Short mmCIF file of C-alpha atoms and ligand atoms in Angstrom, two decimals:
data_model
loop_
_atom_site.label_atom_id
_atom_site.label_comp_id
_atom_site.label_asym_id
_atom_site.label_seq_id
_atom_site.Cartn_x
_atom_site.Cartn_y
_atom_site.Cartn_z
CA UNK A 1 0.00 0.00 0.00
CA UNK A 2 1.17 3.56 -0.66
CA UNK A 3 0.95 5.64 2.52
CA UNK A 4 1.26 9.43 2.70
CA UNK A 5 2.78 10.32 6.08
CA UNK A 6 2.05 13.95 6.99
CA UNK A 7 4.48 15.30 9.58
CA UNK A 8 4.25 18.56 11.53
CA UNK A 9 7.01 19.50 13.98
CA UNK A 10 9.32 22.55 14.04
CA UNK A 11 12.37 20.27 14.35
CA UNK A 12 13.09 17.25 12.15
CA UNK A 13 15.60 16.00 14.77
CA UNK A 14 12.94 15.98 17.52
CA UNK A 15 11.56 12.93 19.32
CA UNK A 16 8.54 13.26 17.05
CA UNK A 17 10.94 13.07 14.09
CA UNK A 18 12.36 9.82 15.49
CA UNK A 19 8.77 8.51 15.71
CA UNK A 20 8.38 9.39 12.02
CA UNK A 21 11.56 7.48 11.13
CA UNK A 22 10.52 4.37 13.07
CA UNK A 23 7.00 4.44 11.67
CA UNK A 24 8.34 4.66 8.09
CA UNK A 25 10.77 1.82 8.78
CA UNK A 26 7.85 -0.30 9.98
CA UNK A 27 5.86 0.55 6.85
CA UNK A 28 8.75 -0.40 4.59
CA UNK A 29 9.43 -3.63 6.50
CA UNK A 30 5.80 -4.60 5.88
CA UNK A 31 6.19 -3.95 2.13
CA UNK A 32 4.40 -0.59 2.03
CA UNK A 33 5.71 2.56 0.35
CA UNK A 34 5.97 5.70 2.50
CA UNK A 35 5.80 9.21 1.07
CA UNK A 36 6.56 11.89 3.67
CA UNK A 37 4.95 15.34 3.61
CA UNK A 38 7.14 17.37 6.00
CA UNK A 39 4.95 20.45 6.25
CA UNK A 40 7.38 22.70 8.16
CA UNK A 41 10.44 22.04 5.99
CA UNK A 42 8.28 22.45 2.87
CA UNK A 43 7.03 25.83 4.14
CA UNK A 44 3.33 25.01 3.87
CA UNK A 45 1.18 28.05 4.70
CA UNK A 46 -1.66 26.87 6.97
CA UNK A 47 -3.73 30.06 6.61
CA UNK A 48 -6.80 29.47 4.44
CA UNK A 49 -6.86 32.22 1.77
CA UNK A 50 -9.93 33.44 -0.08
CA UNK A 51 -9.16 31.25 -3.11
CA UNK A 52 -9.40 28.13 -0.89
CA UNK A 53 -12.56 29.16 0.91
CA UNK A 54 -15.31 26.65 0.09
CA UNK A 55 -18.11 27.87 -2.17
CA UNK A 56 -21.16 26.08 -0.80
CA UNK A 57 -22.94 26.56 -4.13
CA UNK A 58 -20.09 25.12 -6.22
CA UNK A 59 -18.74 21.65 -5.48
CA UNK A 60 -16.33 21.98 -8.41
CA UNK A 61 -14.56 25.15 -7.32
CA UNK A 62 -10.91 25.22 -8.48
CA UNK A 63 -8.69 25.77 -5.45
CA UNK A 64 -5.19 27.33 -5.31
CA UNK A 65 -2.21 25.74 -7.08
CA UNK A 66 -0.71 24.93 -3.67
CA UNK A 67 -3.82 23.02 -2.64
CA UNK A 68 -4.09 21.23 -6.00
CA UNK A 69 -0.50 20.02 -5.56
CA UNK A 70 -1.27 18.75 -2.05
CA UNK A 71 -4.45 17.07 -3.29
CA UNK A 72 -2.44 15.27 -5.99
CA UNK A 73 -0.08 14.00 -3.32
CA UNK A 74 -3.01 12.76 -1.23
CA UNK A 75 -4.67 11.19 -4.29
CA UNK A 76 -1.65 9.16 -5.37
CA UNK A 77 -1.62 7.33 -2.02
CA UNK A 78 -3.94 4.59 -0.73
CA UNK A 79 -3.83 5.49 2.95
CA UNK A 80 -2.88 8.37 5.23
CA UNK A 81 -0.89 8.79 8.43
CA UNK A 82 -0.29 11.90 10.51
CA UNK A 83 2.53 12.32 13.04
CA UNK A 84 2.58 15.36 15.32
CA UNK A 85 3.14 16.50 18.91
CA UNK A 86 -0.04 17.02 20.95
CA UNK A 87 -0.37 20.75 21.55
CA UNK A 88 -3.23 21.88 23.75
CA UNK A 89 -4.98 18.50 23.44
CA UNK A 90 -5.03 18.78 19.68
CA UNK A 91 -2.80 18.93 16.60
CA UNK A 92 -0.42 21.84 15.86
CA UNK A 93 -1.68 24.72 13.72
CA UNK A 94 0.24 23.85 10.54
CA UNK A 95 -1.32 20.41 10.32
CA UNK A 96 -4.75 21.80 11.22
CA UNK A 97 -4.39 24.42 8.47
CA UNK A 98 -3.23 21.77 5.98
CA UNK A 99 -6.45 19.86 6.66
CA UNK A 100 -8.54 23.08 6.49
CA UNK A 101 -7.17 23.85 3.03
CA UNK A 102 -6.55 20.44 1.46
CA UNK A 103 -9.55 18.43 2.72
CA UNK A 104 -11.85 20.88 0.98
CA UNK A 105 -15.52 20.91 0.00
CA UNK A 106 -16.39 18.80 -3.05
CA UNK A 107 -13.11 16.88 -2.81
CA UNK A 108 -12.87 15.45 0.71
CA UNK A 109 -16.44 15.98 1.92
CA UNK A 110 -19.74 17.03 0.39
CA UNK A 111 -20.29 15.79 -3.15
CA UNK A 112 -17.09 13.70 -3.10
CA UNK A 113 -15.37 11.95 -0.21
CA UNK A 114 -11.87 10.58 0.25
CA UNK A 115 -11.45 7.04 -1.13
CA UNK A 116 -8.57 6.12 1.18
CA UNK A 117 -8.52 2.75 2.88
CA UNK A 118 -7.30 3.92 6.29
CA UNK A 119 -6.05 6.90 8.28
CA UNK A 120 -3.86 6.70 11.37
CA UNK A 121 -3.09 9.70 13.57
CA UNK A 122 -0.12 9.43 15.95
CA UNK A 123 0.37 12.13 18.57
CA UNK A 124 3.27 12.37 21.02
CA UNK A 125 2.26 13.66 24.46
CA UNK A 126 4.11 14.59 27.64
CA UNK A 127 1.10 13.75 29.81
CA UNK A 128 0.19 10.23 30.87
CA UNK A 129 -2.72 8.11 29.62
CA UNK A 130 -4.29 8.56 33.06
CA UNK A 131 -4.06 12.37 32.79
CA UNK A 132 -5.85 12.20 29.45
CA UNK A 133 -8.50 9.78 30.74
CA UNK A 134 -9.21 11.82 33.88
CA UNK A 135 -10.40 14.87 31.91
CA UNK A 136 -11.73 13.03 28.85
CA UNK A 137 -9.08 14.54 26.56
CA UNK A 138 -8.43 11.13 24.95
CA UNK A 139 -12.08 10.67 23.97
CA UNK A 140 -12.37 14.30 22.90
CA UNK A 141 -9.34 14.00 20.62
CA UNK A 142 -10.51 10.72 19.10
CA UNK A 143 -13.97 12.16 18.42
CA UNK A 144 -12.71 15.40 16.98
CA UNK A 145 -9.65 14.30 14.98
CA UNK A 146 -10.27 10.68 14.00
CA UNK A 147 -14.06 10.51 13.67
CA UNK A 148 -14.71 14.22 13.09
CA UNK A 149 -12.15 14.63 10.31
CA UNK A 150 -11.14 11.22 8.87
CA UNK A 151 -14.54 9.56 9.39
CA UNK A 152 -16.38 12.68 8.20
CA UNK A 153 -14.31 12.61 5.01
CA UNK A 154 -15.31 9.00 4.31
CA UNK A 155 -12.34 7.04 5.69
CA UNK A 156 -14.02 4.32 7.69
CA UNK A 157 -10.89 2.76 9.17
CA UNK A 158 -9.45 5.54 11.30
CA UNK A 159 -7.63 5.70 14.61
CA UNK A 160 -5.81 8.09 16.92
CA UNK A 161 -2.89 6.63 18.88
CA UNK A 162 -1.30 8.72 21.61
CA UNK A 163 2.32 8.02 22.61
CA UNK A 164 2.32 9.11 26.23
CA UNK A 165 4.97 10.20 28.77
CA UNK A 166 7.51 11.28 26.16
CA UNK A 167 9.50 13.21 28.80
CA UNK A 168 9.81 10.23 31.16
CA UNK A 169 13.30 9.12 30.22
CA UNK A 170 15.19 7.11 27.66
CA UNK A 171 13.60 3.74 28.52
CA UNK A 172 10.11 5.09 27.87
CA UNK A 173 11.21 6.79 24.64
CA UNK A 174 12.74 3.56 23.40
CA UNK A 175 9.51 1.69 24.11
CA UNK A 176 7.47 4.37 22.28
CA UNK A 177 9.76 4.21 19.25
CA UNK A 178 9.31 0.44 19.14
CA UNK A 179 5.53 1.00 19.28
CA UNK A 180 5.76 3.49 16.39
CA UNK A 181 7.65 0.93 14.28
CA UNK A 182 5.07 -1.73 15.09
CA UNK A 183 2.22 0.60 14.10
CA UNK A 184 3.89 1.12 10.72
CA UNK A 185 4.31 -2.62 10.35
CA UNK A 186 0.80 -3.67 11.37
CA UNK A 187 -1.79 -0.91 10.94
CA UNK A 188 -2.25 -0.88 7.14
C1 FMN B 201 2.50 24.57 22.68
C2 FMN B 201 2.58 23.25 23.37
C3 FMN B 201 1.42 22.66 23.86
C4 FMN B 201 1.47 21.41 24.46
N1 FMN B 201 0.30 20.82 24.89
C5 FMN B 201 0.32 19.58 25.39
C6 FMN B 201 -0.89 18.93 25.77
O1 FMN B 201 -1.98 19.47 25.63
N2 FMN B 201 -0.83 17.68 26.28
C7 FMN B 201 0.37 17.00 26.41
O2 FMN B 201 0.36 15.85 26.84
N3 FMN B 201 1.54 17.58 26.03
C8 FMN B 201 1.54 18.86 25.55
N4 FMN B 201 2.71 19.45 25.15
C9 FMN B 201 3.96 18.66 25.19
C10 FMN B 201 4.27 18.05 23.82
O3 FMN B 201 3.33 17.11 23.44
C11 FMN B 201 5.66 17.43 23.85
O4 FMN B 201 6.57 18.51 24.02
C12 FMN B 201 6.00 16.68 22.60
O5 FMN B 201 5.13 15.61 22.35
C13 FMN B 201 7.41 16.12 22.77
O6 FMN B 201 7.91 15.67 21.56
P1 FMN B 201 9.12 16.45 20.89
O7 FMN B 201 10.26 16.38 21.86
O8 FMN B 201 9.34 15.74 19.63
O9 FMN B 201 8.63 17.88 20.70
C14 FMN B 201 2.71 20.72 24.58
C15 FMN B 201 3.87 21.34 24.08
C16 FMN B 201 3.82 22.58 23.49
C17 FMN B 201 5.10 23.18 22.96
#
């Protein structure tokens, strides 16, 4: 399967970047092809301009050249993955803006939906699973990001996986990197 892996972190040499590397290794080991969209290094502008604003009366609106290029990249893959740090119990702004612009009306929802076989969201988090559970942040994130975006856009197999306690030392980080590799190997 061809998998587009969308990555949003200010530093490529971050822990999140190591998660990306392990995940892609897992994909390749399972015989999949990984294409990485590194939004920060590519300079993607997350602000939705007028030309990319949906026209609710026109499902065939032609969006900006930048969005058309991103849509081509999405279209040539069979499945999607997203790797990002959890910021304020959500995804960072660049990734959010990429979705705002690229998953647009008439192409990802509305008259047409995404045909992709699966979407996996992986977020790294400094807080524990218990911290997330206590306030319902885990359920909120799953509802909003996995169901509310991927499911809404027609991708029935969707999941959000949180890699918790990323600041809890080298042993924990090693275990999380092994989990990231396994997700790449098994999810698609
Ligand atoms: C702006 C900002 C907001 C954050 N919000 C959260 C949060 O809501 N929950 C959480 O568990 N961690 C939060 N964190 C911690 C990040 O998730 C953590 O720094 C990141 O996953 C570590 O990976 P990295 O070293 O690759 O950046 C936040 C960090 C920043 C910079």
